[in-house]
mmCIF file of C-alpha atoms in Angstrom:
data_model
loop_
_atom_site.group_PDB
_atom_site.id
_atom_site.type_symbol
_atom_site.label_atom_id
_atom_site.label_comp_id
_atom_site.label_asym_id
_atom_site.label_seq_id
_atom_site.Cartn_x
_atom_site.Cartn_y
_atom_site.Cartn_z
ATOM 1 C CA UNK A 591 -93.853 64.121 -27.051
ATOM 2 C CA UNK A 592 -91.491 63.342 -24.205
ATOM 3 C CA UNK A 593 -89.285 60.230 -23.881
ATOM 4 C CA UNK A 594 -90.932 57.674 -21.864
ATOM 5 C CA UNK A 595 -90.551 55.818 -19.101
ATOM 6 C CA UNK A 596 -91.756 52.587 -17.650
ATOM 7 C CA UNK A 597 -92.270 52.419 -13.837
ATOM 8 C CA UNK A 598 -92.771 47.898 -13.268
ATOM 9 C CA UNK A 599 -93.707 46.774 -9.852
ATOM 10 C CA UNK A 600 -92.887 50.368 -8.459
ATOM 11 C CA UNK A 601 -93.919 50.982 -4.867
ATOM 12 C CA UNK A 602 -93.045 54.553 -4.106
ATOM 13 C CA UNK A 603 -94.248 56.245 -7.139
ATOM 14 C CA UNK A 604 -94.034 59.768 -5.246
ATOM 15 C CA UNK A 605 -90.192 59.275 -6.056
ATOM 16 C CA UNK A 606 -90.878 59.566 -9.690
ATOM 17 C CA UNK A 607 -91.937 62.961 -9.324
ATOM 18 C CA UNK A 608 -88.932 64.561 -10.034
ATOM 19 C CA UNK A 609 -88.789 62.668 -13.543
ATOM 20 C CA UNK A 610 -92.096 63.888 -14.761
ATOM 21 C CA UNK A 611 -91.364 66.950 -16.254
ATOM 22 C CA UNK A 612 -89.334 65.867 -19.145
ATOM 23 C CA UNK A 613 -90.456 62.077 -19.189
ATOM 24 C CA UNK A 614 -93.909 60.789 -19.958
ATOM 25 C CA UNK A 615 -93.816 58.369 -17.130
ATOM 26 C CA UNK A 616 -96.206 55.295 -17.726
ATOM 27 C CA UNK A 617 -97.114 52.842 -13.838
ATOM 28 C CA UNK A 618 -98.054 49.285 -14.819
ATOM 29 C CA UNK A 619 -98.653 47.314 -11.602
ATOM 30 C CA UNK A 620 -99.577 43.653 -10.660
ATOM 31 C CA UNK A 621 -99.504 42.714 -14.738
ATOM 32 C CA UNK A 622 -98.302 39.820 -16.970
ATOM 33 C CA UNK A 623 -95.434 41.541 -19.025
ATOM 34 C CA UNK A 624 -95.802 38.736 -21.261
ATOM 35 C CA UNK A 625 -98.974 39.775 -22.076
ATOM 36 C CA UNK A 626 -100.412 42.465 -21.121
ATOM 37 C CA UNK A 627 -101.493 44.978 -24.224
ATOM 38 C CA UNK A 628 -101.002 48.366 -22.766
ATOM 39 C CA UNK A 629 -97.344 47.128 -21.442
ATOM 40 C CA UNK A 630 -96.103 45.560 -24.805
ATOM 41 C CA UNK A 631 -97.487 48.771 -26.479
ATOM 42 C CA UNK A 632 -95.586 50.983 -24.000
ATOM 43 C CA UNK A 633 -92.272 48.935 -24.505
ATOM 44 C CA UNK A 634 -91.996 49.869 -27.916
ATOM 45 C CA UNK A 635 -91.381 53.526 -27.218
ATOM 46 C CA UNK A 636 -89.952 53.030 -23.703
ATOM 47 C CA UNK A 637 -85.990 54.489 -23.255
ATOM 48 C CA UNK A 638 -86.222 53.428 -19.323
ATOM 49 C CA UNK A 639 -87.756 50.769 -17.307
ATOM 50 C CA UNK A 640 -87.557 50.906 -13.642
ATOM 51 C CA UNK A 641 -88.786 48.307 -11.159
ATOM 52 C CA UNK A 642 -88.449 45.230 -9.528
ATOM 53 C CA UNK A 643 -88.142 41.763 -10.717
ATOM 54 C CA UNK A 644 -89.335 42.393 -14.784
ATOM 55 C CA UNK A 645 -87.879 39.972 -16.798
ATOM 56 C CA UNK A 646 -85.519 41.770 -19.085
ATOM 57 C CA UNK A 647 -84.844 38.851 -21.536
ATOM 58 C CA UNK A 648 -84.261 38.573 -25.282
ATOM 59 C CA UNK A 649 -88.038 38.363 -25.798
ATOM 60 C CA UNK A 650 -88.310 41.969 -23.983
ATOM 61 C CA UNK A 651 -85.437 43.378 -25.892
ATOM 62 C CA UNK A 652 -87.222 42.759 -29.224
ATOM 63 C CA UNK A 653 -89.944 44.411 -28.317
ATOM 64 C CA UNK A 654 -88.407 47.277 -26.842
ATOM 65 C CA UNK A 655 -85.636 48.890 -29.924
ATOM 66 C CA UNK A 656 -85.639 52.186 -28.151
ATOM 67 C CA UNK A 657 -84.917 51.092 -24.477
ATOM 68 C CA UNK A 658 -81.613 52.563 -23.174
ATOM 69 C CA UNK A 659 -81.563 51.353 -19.606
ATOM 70 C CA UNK A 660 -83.183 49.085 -17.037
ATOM 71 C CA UNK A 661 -83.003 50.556 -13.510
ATOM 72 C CA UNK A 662 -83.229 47.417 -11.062
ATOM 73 C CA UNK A 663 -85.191 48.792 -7.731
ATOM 74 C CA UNK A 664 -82.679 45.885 -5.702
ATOM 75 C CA UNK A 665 -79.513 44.441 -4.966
ATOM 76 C CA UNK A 666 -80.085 41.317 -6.745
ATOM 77 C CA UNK A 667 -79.913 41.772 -10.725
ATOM 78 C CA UNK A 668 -81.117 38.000 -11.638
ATOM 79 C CA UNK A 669 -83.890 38.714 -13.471
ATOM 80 C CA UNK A 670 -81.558 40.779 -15.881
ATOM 81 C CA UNK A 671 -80.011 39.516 -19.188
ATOM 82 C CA UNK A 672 -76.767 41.202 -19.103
ATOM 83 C CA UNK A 673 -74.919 39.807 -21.709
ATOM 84 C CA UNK A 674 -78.534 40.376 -24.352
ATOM 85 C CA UNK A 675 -78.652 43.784 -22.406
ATOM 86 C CA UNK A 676 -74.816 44.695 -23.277
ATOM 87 C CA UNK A 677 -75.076 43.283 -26.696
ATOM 88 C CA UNK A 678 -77.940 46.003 -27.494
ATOM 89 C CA UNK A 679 -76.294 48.621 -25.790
ATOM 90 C CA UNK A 680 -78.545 48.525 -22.492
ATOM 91 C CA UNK A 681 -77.545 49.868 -19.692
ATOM 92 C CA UNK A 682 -78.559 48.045 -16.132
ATOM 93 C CA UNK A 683 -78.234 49.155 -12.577
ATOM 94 C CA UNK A 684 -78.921 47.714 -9.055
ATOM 95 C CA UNK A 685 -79.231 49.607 -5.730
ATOM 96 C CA UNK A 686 -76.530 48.224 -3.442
ATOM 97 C CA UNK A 687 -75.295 49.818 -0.136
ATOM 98 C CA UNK A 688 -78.637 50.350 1.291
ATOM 99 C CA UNK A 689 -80.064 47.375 2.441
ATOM 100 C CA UNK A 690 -77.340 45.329 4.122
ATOM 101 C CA UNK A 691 -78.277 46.421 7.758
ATOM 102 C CA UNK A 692 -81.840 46.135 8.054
ATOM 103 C CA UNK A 693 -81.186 42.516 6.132
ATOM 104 C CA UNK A 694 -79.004 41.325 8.460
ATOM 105 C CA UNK A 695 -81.587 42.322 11.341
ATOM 106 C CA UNK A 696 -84.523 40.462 9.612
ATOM 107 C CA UNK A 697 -82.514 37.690 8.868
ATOM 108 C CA UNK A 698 -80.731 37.553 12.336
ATOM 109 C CA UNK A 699 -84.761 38.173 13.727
ATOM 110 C CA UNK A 700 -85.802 34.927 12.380
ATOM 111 C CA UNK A 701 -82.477 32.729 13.703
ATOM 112 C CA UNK A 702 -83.901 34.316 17.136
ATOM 113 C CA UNK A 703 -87.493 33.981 16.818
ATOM 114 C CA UNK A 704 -86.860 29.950 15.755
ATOM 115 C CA UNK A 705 -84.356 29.587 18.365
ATOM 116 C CA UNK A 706 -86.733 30.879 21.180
ATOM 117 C CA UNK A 707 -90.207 29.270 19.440
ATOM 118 C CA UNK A 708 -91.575 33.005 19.502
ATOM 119 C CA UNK A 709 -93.846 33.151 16.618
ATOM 120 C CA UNK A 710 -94.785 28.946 18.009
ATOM 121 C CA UNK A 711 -95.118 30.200 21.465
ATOM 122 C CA UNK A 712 -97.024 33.204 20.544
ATOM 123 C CA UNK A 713 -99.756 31.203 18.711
ATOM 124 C CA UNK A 714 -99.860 29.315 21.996
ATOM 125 C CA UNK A 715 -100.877 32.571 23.844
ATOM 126 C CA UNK A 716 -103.693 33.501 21.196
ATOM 127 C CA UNK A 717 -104.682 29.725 21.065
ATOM 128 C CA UNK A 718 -105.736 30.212 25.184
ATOM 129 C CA UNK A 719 -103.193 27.353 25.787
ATOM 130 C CA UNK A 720 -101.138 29.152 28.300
ATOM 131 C CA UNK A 721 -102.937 27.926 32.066
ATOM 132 C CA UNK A 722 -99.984 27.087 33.881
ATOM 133 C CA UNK A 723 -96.005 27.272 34.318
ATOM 134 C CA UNK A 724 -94.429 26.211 30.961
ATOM 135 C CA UNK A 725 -92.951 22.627 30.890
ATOM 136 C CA UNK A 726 -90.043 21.653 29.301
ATOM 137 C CA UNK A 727 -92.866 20.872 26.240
ATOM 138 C CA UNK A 728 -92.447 24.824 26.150
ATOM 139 C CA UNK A 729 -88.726 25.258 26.509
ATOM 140 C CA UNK A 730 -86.900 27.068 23.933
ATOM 141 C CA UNK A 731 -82.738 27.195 23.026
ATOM 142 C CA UNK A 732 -80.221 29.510 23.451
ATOM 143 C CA UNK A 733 -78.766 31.916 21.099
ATOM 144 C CA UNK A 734 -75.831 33.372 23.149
ATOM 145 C CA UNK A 735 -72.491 32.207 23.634
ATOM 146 C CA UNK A 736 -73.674 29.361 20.710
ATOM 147 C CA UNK A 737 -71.369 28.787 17.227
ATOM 148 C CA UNK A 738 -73.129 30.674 14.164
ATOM 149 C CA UNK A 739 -71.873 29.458 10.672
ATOM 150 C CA UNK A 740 -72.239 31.510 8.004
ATOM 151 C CA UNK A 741 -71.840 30.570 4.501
ATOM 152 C CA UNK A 742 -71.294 33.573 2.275
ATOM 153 C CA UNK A 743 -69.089 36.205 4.059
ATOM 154 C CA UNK A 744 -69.889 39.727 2.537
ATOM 155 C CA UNK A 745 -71.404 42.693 3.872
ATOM 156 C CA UNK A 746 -74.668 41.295 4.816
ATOM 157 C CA UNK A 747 -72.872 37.872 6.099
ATOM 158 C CA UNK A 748 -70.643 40.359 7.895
ATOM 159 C CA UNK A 749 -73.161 42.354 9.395
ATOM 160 C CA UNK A 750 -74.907 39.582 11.051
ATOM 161 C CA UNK A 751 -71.271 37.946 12.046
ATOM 162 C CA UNK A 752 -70.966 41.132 13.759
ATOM 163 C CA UNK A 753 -74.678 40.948 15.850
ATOM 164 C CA UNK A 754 -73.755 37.777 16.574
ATOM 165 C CA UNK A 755 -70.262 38.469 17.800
ATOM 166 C CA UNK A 756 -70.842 41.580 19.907
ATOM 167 C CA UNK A 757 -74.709 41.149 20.833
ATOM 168 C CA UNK A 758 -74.520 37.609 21.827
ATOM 169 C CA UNK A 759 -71.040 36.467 22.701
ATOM 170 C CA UNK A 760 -71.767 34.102 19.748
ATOM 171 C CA UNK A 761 -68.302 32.016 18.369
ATOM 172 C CA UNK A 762 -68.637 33.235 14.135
ATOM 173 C CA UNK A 763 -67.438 29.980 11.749
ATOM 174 C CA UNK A 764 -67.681 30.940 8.090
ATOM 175 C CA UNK A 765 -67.124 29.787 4.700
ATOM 176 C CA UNK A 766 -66.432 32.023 1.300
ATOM 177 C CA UNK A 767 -65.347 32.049 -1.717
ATOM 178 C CA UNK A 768 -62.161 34.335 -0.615
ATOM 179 C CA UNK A 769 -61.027 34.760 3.319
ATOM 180 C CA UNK A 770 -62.495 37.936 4.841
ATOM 181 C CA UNK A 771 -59.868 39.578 6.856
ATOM 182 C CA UNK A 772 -61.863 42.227 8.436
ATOM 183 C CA UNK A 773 -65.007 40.092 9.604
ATOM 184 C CA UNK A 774 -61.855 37.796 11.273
ATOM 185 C CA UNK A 775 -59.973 40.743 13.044
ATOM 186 C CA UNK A 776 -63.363 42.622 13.780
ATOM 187 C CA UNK A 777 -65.799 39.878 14.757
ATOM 188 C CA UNK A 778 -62.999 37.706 15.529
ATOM 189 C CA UNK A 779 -64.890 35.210 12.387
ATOM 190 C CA UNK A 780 -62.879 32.045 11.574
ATOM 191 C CA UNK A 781 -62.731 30.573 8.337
ATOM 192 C CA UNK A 782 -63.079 26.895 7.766
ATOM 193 C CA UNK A 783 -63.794 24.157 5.503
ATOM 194 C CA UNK A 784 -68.112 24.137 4.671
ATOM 195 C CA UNK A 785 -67.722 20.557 5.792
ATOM 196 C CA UNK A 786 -66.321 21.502 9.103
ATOM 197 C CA UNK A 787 -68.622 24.562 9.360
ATOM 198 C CA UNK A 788 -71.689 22.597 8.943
ATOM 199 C CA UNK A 789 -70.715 19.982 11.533
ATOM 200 C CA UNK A 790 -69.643 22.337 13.962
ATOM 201 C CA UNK A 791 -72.624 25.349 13.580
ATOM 202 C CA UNK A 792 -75.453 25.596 16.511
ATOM 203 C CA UNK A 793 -76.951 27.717 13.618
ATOM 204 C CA UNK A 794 -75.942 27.576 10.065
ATOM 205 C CA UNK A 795 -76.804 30.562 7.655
ATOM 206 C CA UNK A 796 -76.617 30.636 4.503
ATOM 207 C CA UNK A 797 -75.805 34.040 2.432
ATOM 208 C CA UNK A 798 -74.599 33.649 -0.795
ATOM 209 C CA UNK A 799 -76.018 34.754 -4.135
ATOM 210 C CA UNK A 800 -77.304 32.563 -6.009
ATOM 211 C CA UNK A 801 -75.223 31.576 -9.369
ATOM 212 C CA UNK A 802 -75.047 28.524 -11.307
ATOM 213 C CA UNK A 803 -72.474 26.927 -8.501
ATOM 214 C CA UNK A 804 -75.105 27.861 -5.841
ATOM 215 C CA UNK A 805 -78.246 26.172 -6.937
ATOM 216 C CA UNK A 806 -79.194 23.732 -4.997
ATOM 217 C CA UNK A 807 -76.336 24.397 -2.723
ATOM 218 C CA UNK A 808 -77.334 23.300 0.466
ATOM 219 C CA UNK A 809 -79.169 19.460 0.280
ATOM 220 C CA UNK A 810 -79.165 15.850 1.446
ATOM 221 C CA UNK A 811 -75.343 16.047 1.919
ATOM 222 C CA UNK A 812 -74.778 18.662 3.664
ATOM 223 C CA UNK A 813 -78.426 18.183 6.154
ATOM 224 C CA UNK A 814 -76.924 15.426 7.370
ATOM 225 C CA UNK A 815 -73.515 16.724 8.311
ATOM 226 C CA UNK A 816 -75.432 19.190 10.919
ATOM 227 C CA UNK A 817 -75.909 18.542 14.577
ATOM 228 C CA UNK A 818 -79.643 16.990 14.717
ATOM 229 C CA UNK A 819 -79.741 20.101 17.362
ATOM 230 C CA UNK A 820 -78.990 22.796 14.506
ATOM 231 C CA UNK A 821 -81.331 24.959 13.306
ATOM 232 C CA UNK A 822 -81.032 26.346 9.446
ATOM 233 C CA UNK A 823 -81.553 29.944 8.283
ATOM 234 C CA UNK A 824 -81.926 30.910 4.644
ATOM 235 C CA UNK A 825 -81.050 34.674 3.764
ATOM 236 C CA UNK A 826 -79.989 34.359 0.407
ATOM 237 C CA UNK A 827 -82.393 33.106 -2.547
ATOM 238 C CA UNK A 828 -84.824 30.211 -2.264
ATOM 239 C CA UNK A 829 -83.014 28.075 -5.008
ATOM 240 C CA UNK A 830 -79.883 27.952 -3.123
ATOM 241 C CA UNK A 831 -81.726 25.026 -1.317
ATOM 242 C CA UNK A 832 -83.245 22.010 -2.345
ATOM 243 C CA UNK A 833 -86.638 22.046 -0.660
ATOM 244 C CA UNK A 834 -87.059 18.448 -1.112
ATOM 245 C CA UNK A 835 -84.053 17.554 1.224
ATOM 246 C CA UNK A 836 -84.944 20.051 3.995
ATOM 247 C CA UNK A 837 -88.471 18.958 3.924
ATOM 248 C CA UNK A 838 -86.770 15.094 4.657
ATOM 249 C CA UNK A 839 -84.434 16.565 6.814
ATOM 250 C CA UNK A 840 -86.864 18.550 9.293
ATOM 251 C CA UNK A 841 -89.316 15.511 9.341
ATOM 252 C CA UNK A 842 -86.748 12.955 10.513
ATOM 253 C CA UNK A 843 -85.480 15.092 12.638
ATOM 254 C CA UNK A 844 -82.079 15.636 11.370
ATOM 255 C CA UNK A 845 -82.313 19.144 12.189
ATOM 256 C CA UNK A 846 -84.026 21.260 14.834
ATOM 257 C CA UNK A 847 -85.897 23.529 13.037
ATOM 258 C CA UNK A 848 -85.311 26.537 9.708
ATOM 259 C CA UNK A 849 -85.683 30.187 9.390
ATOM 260 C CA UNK A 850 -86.961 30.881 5.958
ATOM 261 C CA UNK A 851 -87.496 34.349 4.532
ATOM 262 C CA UNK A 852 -87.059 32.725 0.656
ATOM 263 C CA UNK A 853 -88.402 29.985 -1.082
ATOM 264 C CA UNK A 854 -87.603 28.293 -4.727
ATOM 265 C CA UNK A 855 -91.325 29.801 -5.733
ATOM 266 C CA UNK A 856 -92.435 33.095 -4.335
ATOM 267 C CA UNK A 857 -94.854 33.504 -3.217
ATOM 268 C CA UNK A 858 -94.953 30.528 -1.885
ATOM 269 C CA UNK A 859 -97.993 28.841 -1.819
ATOM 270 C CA UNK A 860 -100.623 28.081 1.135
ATOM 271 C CA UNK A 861 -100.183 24.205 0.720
ATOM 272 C CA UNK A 862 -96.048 24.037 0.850
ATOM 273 C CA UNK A 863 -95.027 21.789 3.164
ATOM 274 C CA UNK A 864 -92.776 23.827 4.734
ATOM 275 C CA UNK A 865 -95.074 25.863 6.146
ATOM 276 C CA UNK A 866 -96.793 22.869 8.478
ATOM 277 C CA UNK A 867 -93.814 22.598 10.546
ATOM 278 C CA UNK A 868 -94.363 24.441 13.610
ATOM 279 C CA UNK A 869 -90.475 24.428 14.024
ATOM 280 C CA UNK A 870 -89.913 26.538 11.148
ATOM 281 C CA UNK A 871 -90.263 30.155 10.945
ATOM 282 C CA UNK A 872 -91.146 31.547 7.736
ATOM 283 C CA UNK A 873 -91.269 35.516 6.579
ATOM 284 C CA UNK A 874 -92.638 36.405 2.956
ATOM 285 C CA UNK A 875 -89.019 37.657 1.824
ATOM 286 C CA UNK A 876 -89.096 41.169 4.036
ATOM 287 C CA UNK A 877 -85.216 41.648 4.429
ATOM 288 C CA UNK A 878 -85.088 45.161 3.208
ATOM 289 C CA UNK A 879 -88.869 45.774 3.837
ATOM 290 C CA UNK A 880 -89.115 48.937 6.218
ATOM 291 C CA UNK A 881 -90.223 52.155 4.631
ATOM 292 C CA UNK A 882 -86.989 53.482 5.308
ATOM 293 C CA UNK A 883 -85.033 51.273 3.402
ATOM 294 C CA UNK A 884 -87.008 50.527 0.555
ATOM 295 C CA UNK A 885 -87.992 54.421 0.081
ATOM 296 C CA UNK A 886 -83.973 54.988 0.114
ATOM 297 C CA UNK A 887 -83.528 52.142 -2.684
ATOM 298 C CA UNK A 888 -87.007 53.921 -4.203
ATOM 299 C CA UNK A 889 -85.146 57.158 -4.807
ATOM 300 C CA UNK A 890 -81.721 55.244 -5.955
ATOM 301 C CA UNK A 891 -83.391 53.460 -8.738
ATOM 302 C CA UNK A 892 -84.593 56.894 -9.643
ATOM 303 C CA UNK A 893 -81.495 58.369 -9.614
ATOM 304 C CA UNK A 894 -79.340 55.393 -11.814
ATOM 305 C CA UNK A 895 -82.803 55.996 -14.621
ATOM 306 C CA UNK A 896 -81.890 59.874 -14.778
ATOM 307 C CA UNK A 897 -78.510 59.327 -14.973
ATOM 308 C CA UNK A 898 -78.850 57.157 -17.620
ATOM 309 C CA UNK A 899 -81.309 58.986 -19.761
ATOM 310 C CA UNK A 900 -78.992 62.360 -19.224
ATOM 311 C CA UNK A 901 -75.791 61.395 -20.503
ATOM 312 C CA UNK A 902 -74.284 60.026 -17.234
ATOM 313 C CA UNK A 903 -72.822 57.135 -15.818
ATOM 314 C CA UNK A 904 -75.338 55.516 -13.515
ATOM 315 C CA UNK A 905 -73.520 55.465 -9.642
ATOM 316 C CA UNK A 906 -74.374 51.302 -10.274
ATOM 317 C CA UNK A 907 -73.837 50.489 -13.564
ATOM 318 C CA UNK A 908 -73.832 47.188 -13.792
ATOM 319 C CA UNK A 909 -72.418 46.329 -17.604
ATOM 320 C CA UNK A 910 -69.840 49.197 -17.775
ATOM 321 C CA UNK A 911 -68.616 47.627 -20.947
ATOM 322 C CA UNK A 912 -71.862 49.052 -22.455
ATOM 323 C CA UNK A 913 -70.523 52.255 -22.746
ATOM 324 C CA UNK A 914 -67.636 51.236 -25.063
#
């Protein structure tokens, strides 16, 4: 019997192809893993999982004494136990280096379409409302030659510094954990105090992972610091924000409007409150969703599983100090 393989949440399957002649490769798809029969069965064999978003916790661990490595189909490794993982001698990867530009054009899509009112405005057409001139009832803002904040300076944050810098003459304010000397010299960025960032920002995006210190980063506090003209764009992970506050903060008007693409519960349901304001612009987290990207992070996730299962380092290992 070949070793198997567990393929959780896995959207190109095609890219498993090349895995199928010495793995029995086994698809579960839109199931509890908590639950589901077939799954826990499967685990208990299983010497690779790959996937997006399974909870690899303690309680998966114990079911699965075989499993080898867990081949993350994303960037973002949250929903991995590392330290259980390392302790067991599990291997986990991510897919990094393949997402960061078509990221920072979703993300930099949504400052623009809530700047401008286009997904508003384009209701307005459909809605037969448009049978005269626009009034200033209409009017949008301006993006160009406007002060972009970004909190969380990496190569995302960078990549969007640097559509804002060249493609709209925009002034780039940031804040980071460490200074980013090539975003200043290249987008000509400027590092400052979050305080002073969030006073100062037309548009204030925040980028940072989310970690312990970043829960709940962004709230009451730091709402009312920004211009009641400042609209606030979320690219990083829905808990980074306290919903509660921005929900106050758009409906007295102490901002001018959000660009979501996360939320603290995805999917977010039909009811949230966010999603009544008509000054808020909200996409079902889609920053690496084109075909090309996530087919490229498809065949990655592949590649760190074989690697893994053949005796070779994974190209993003994750807990290198497994392999001591």
């Amino acid at each position: 019997m070949n070793r198997k393989i567990l393929a959780y949440n896995f959207e190109f399957s095609e890219t498993l192809d090349r895995l199928r002649d010495r793995f029995d490769v086994e698809i579960f798809e839109r199931i509890n893993p908590k639950t589901d029969p077939a799954f826990l069965q499967a685990l208990q064999q299983a010497e690779g999982i790959v996937g997006l978003a399974l909870p690899v916790d303690k309680e998966l661990l114990d079911r699965a004494p075989n499993l080898k490595i867990v081949s993350n189909n994303s960037t973002g490794f949250n929903n991995l136990s590392i330290d259980e993982m390392t302790k067991r001698g599990v291997m986990g990867t991510n897919t990094p280096g393949v997402l960061e530009d078509t990221t920072a054009d979703a993300i930099f899509g949504i400052l623009l379409a809530t700047a401008r009112r286009i997904t508003e405005l384009d209701h307005f057409v459909k809605a037969g409302k448009w049978k005269q001139y626009l009034t200033r009832n209409e009017y949008a803002i301006d993006v160009h030659h406007k002060t972009l904040g970004i909190i969380g300076m990496g190569k995302i944050g960078s990549i969007i510094a640097k559509r804002g810098n060249f493609g709209f003459d925009m002034n780039i304010l940031y804040n980071n954990r460490t200074r980013n000397l090539k975003a200043e010299e290249k987008y000509n960025a400027v590092y400052c105090e979050l305080d002073t960032l969030l006073k100062e920002a037309d548009f204030v995006c925040l980028m940072t992972p989310l970690t312990p210190e970043t829960e709940n980063f962004i709230g009451e506090r730091e709402f009312k610091l920004m211009k009641k003209s400042a609209i606030f764009v979320n690219g990083s992970r829905g808990k980074t924000v306290d919903e509660k506050a921005l929900i106050d903060a758009l409906r007295n008007q102490e901002i001018h409007g959000a660009a979501l693409d996360v939320f603290q519960s995805e999917p977010v349901k039909a009811d949230h409150p966010l999603l009544q304001f008509p000054n808020v612009v909200t996409t079902p987290h889609i920053g690496s969703s084109t075909f090309e990207t996530e087919y490229k992070m498809a065949q990655l996730a592949v590649e760190n599983l074989l690697a893994g299962l053949t005796g070779k380092r994974p190209k993003n290992l994750i807990n290198p100090e497994v392999l001591n």
